[in-house]
Amino acid sequence: MSDAVKNTGLFMIVGALILLTGVLQSWNAALLILNMGLISAIMALGVNLQWGFAGLFNIGVMGFVALGGLAAVLIGMPVTPGAWRAGGIGVIGALLLGAATIAAAVMVMKRMRKGPLRALVVIVVLVGGFFVFRALLDPNVAAIEAINPAGTGYLGGLNPGDQDTYKDYGIILLLAWPAGGVLAAGAAWLIGKTALGLRSDYLAIATLGIAEIIIAVLKNEDWLSRGVKNVIGIPRPVPYEIDLQNDPAFVERAAGVGLDPTMASTLYVKLLYAALFLVVLLVLLWMAQKALASPWGRMLRAIRDNEFAAEAMGKDVKRRHLQVFVLGSAVCGIAGAMMTTLDGQLVPSAYQPLRFTFLIWVMVIIGGSGNNFGAVLGGFLIWFLWVQVEPMGRLLMDLVTSGMADGYWLKTHLLESAAHMRLLTMGIVLLLVLRFSPRGLIPEK
Amino acid sequence: MSGDPYGDRGNKDATIVNPRGTGTAQPVKGGSAKAAPNGPFLIGETMTGGYGNGPDILHDCTISVEKGEIAVIVGPNGAGKSTAMKAIFGMLDLRAGHVRLDGEDITALSPQARVAKGMGFVPQTSNIFTSMTVEENLEMGAFIRTDDFSGTMEQIFDLFPILREKRRQPAGELSGGQRQQVAVGRALMTQPKLLMLDEPTAGVSPIVMDELFERIIDVARTGIPVLMVEQNARQALEIADKGYVMVQGANAYTGTGKELLADEDVRKSFLGG
Amino acid sequence: MDFLNALVALSNYVLIPGMAYGSQLALGALGVTMVYGILRFSNFAHGDTMAFGAMVTVLMTWWLQSLGVSLGPLPTALLALPVGIAVCIGMLLATDRAVYHFYREKKAKPVILVIVSMGVMFIMNGIVRFIIGPGDQRFLDGERFLVSARDFKTMTGLQEGLAIKTTQAITVVTAVIVVAALFWFLNRTRAGKSMRAYSDNEDLALLSGINPERVVMLTWIIVAALATIAGVLYGLDKTFKPFTYFQLLLPIFAAAIVGGLGSPLGAIAGGFVIAFSEVTITYAWKKVLGYLMPESLAPDSLMQLLSTDYKFAVSFTILLIVLLFRPTGLFKGKAV
């Protein structure tokens, strides 16, 4: 089995790269790469489900990841005292009304005969509904946002603790991960239902647009996610470094292995995260592999390779596509919730399509579309590069500019620009792999 | 396909990929012609080949036409008749065999270069530019000409008077027979030395079919040899100077039209008794 | 009731900015639709191509400014524009040679080219940031206003002012000229017709002796020109910042798709549809309505339908509605 040897070798190379980071830079940096690598691998797994198995082009990964992050807030943060009474119920009511408006418009579309009258009624329902919706929503939103805007000003989440004790219930964040998946799946179902329904789908543009809209909502709807004020201090399912450092037993054990308490606590926390993430990755990878080998997975690939034949055999292509789109997006949502947990904060403006959509695509393509192990490998490898290209670029620039006089404009410019090397590198790596190994590092079998 | 690194994985997303008008030809890249004197005016000799990495469709197939002749290729569905035409035109890279035209070996020439050498080809389907007017279609036919082609266009309008009437209309709005006339007209605009037609009468009514055959005979009378693939084998062989019966990518019977019509085997197998 | 003032306010805040923005989107969407029509894929690198062309123009403008060259009341950037276009053409042709050409030879499916264009997008984005940095760059000079609000008020005696920025006027005028030239080229010249023919039916174009590589080359040249012009006009009117160009991708795609991908006429219509919907829906109507309604009914709130941050949502909703009712777009995605 030379394939198995080669693939193991590839994983070992990436492992060695991370270990090298530990030896040369710091173990904290190495573990950080490992943790984000695990999360990236999960995202890549999700995209691979869609693109690799079914040929669905999802370029809204960012949106699903952000929804996962929102789930971490909605599950992990404590409820803001008085917010529900002040306007929470009203907001929910307004949202329900908004949904009812759309449902009514759809009903009119279906029930009435085609013609100018129908168009008019639909427009009246939608426009009227919109104004009522806004009239109901705005005052309630204002009421929620008025509650201690500097600290909360939003509804909060489901954490059973109060503002002072909520961090004791960090374990609840483990629930946020599947919740992130559910939230993303719900959004994906709505998108898929509309975008995959027509003769030729238009999933690409739909996902691109929805992702931007989700980010806009997170940035603007302060009552939900505090908007650009960010949610910080999200509790975590692992102990806090400071608590460990104050724990004599931990300090003693750290001293036992020859580490100072600060170092030991940071490493310990990151290792705990790594263990948790690894479990999630392995479970999802196992499920993805099982799915690939199951009749369901075989049918998906049959549809992908010859849709007409599959359709002629009576396979419901749209249904399968919808299923796999929802599942893949859910996986991205889970990864998003995990990432927000790791960060301990939700920063809507940090969500950039290049980083959260297109980079994940690079991971999948380079790892090998249609191969789950490939996607995982791509996740680790590309994340490693994404982090390490910057210092490498700086080294390169130092080298290039070493002959130039200090203060020479080109030297200053080159040194400053080294940070932008990572985008360039990602593009070059993608194009090189597409050109010389178009099926990726671990090709589909 | 999973095996094809350049495949689309079944993606049908019209917002990112354009399904319309994409080419299927795998044209010869282009080289130069070599002198190859003697032999018939046009011959595709012992051609073997298929699409891309797929299996061979043509096996040692030979087709030739002499000046002033109408040659017809008939045969059952999937026999490789159209493929043979495409191979002669360079829309398909041959693995073995040669194509010679008017004393030159043109096997290495790209389709554009073959047009310049005087070949005109009317494919079976999508043989007009539907979004362009009739006149523009004819202009595109004359694309390689640098001289004034208004005279040729007049001749084509004389040959197909209906086209003169509809010259400003998008060709996609015409009826099936009219579209075929545009298609033939487009190919004639280069003033080709040879006209190749792939099932010109496919999908048109019997009356229109008769008229089209008349026109094709008219064209042949002007001295342009015609090579034609036909589904309506009987009518086609009736006007043919030379006939080829193809089966499974190879020559099965060859002879004059009359000979083939009289041949017992051919009649039994292909002409329905 | 003050109809005239309302009309002026409407023009000032909605119509004129909408016209300018619509022209910029239309030019961008034309580029996307050309690539879609001829090369048959959606070019994700288009936003960054605009940024690249605009960047070269910005650098050239700075150089000209440092030499003391100016166009008087007009922005110096117009003088630098041809250089920007030329460099951008060179860039796209080199990219085609080095990247896309290989996949055409391989007969790769268009979706592979979409992924390839993602790689090109990363590279161009990196190059632009590497050269000029990610920050805001100013390169506008010359007269700021064609008609300033104060002049307009003294001229007409109206309470409401109407300002027309020079850049807005230049944008619209340039867009009209460019679009007219493009349509003349596509419909009247032999090369333009050969592009339409190729877009309509690639195999038949081959049979007619049209050289595909030449058509592709022409396409990239036109796309480079369109992208640079759109990028520079947008940069003059708003500001030059690499990231905003990347973000323009969504409204540009929305415009091209609303109009019908592959249809140049559709791209223009789509550009204006998207621009006007964005501007009208995110505009605070308080002022205009204040003039139109009797004093007692004048609105207290801003009368803004959606916050400006939701402008993407607007492009997208319009897109969705159009696709639901006309899956091929307003102008039935026709050949280029």
PDB file of C-alpha atoms in Angstrom, chain B residues 89 110-121 141 144 190 192, chain C residues 206-210:
ATOM      1  CA  PHE B  89     -12.050  18.666 -40.648  1.00  0.00           C
ATOM      2  CA  SER B 110      -5.855  23.280 -37.320  1.00  0.00           C
ATOM      3  CA  PRO B 111      -9.510  23.647 -38.380  1.00  0.00           C
ATOM      4  CA  GLN B 112      -8.993  27.362 -39.063  1.00  0.00           C
ATOM      5  CA  ALA B 113      -6.117  26.556 -41.387  1.00  0.00           C
ATOM      6  CA  ARG B 114      -8.260  23.973 -43.167  1.00  0.00           C
ATOM      7  CA  VAL B 115     -10.926  26.623 -43.722  1.00  0.00           C
ATOM      8  CA  ALA B 116      -8.244  28.751 -45.279  1.00  0.00           C
ATOM      9  CA  LYS B 117      -7.259  25.819 -47.489  1.00  0.00           C
ATOM     10  CA  GLY B 118     -10.775  25.802 -48.879  1.00  0.00           C
ATOM     11  CA  MET B 119     -12.807  23.411 -46.774  1.00  0.00           C
ATOM     12  CA  GLY B 120     -16.343  24.334 -45.787  1.00  0.00           C
ATOM     13  CA  PHE B 121     -18.175  22.358 -43.115  1.00  0.00           C
ATOM     14  CA  GLY B 141     -18.736  32.526 -42.713  1.00  0.00           C
ATOM     15  CA  ILE B 144     -11.093  34.444 -43.144  1.00  0.00           C
ATOM     16  CA  THR B 190     -15.529  31.239 -47.978  1.00  0.00           C
ATOM     17  CA  PRO B 192     -14.775  26.672 -50.496  1.00  0.00           C
TER      18      PRO B 192
ATOM     19  CA  LEU C 206     -13.857  27.349 -35.068  1.00  0.00           C
ATOM     20  CA  LEU C 207     -15.410  26.030 -38.294  1.00  0.00           C
ATOM     21  CA  SER C 208     -15.662  29.549 -39.623  1.00  0.00           C
ATOM     22  CA  GLY C 209     -11.959  30.071 -39.187  1.00  0.00           C
ATOM     23  CA  ILE C 210     -12.187  32.280 -36.088  1.00  0.00           C
TER      24      ILE C 210
END
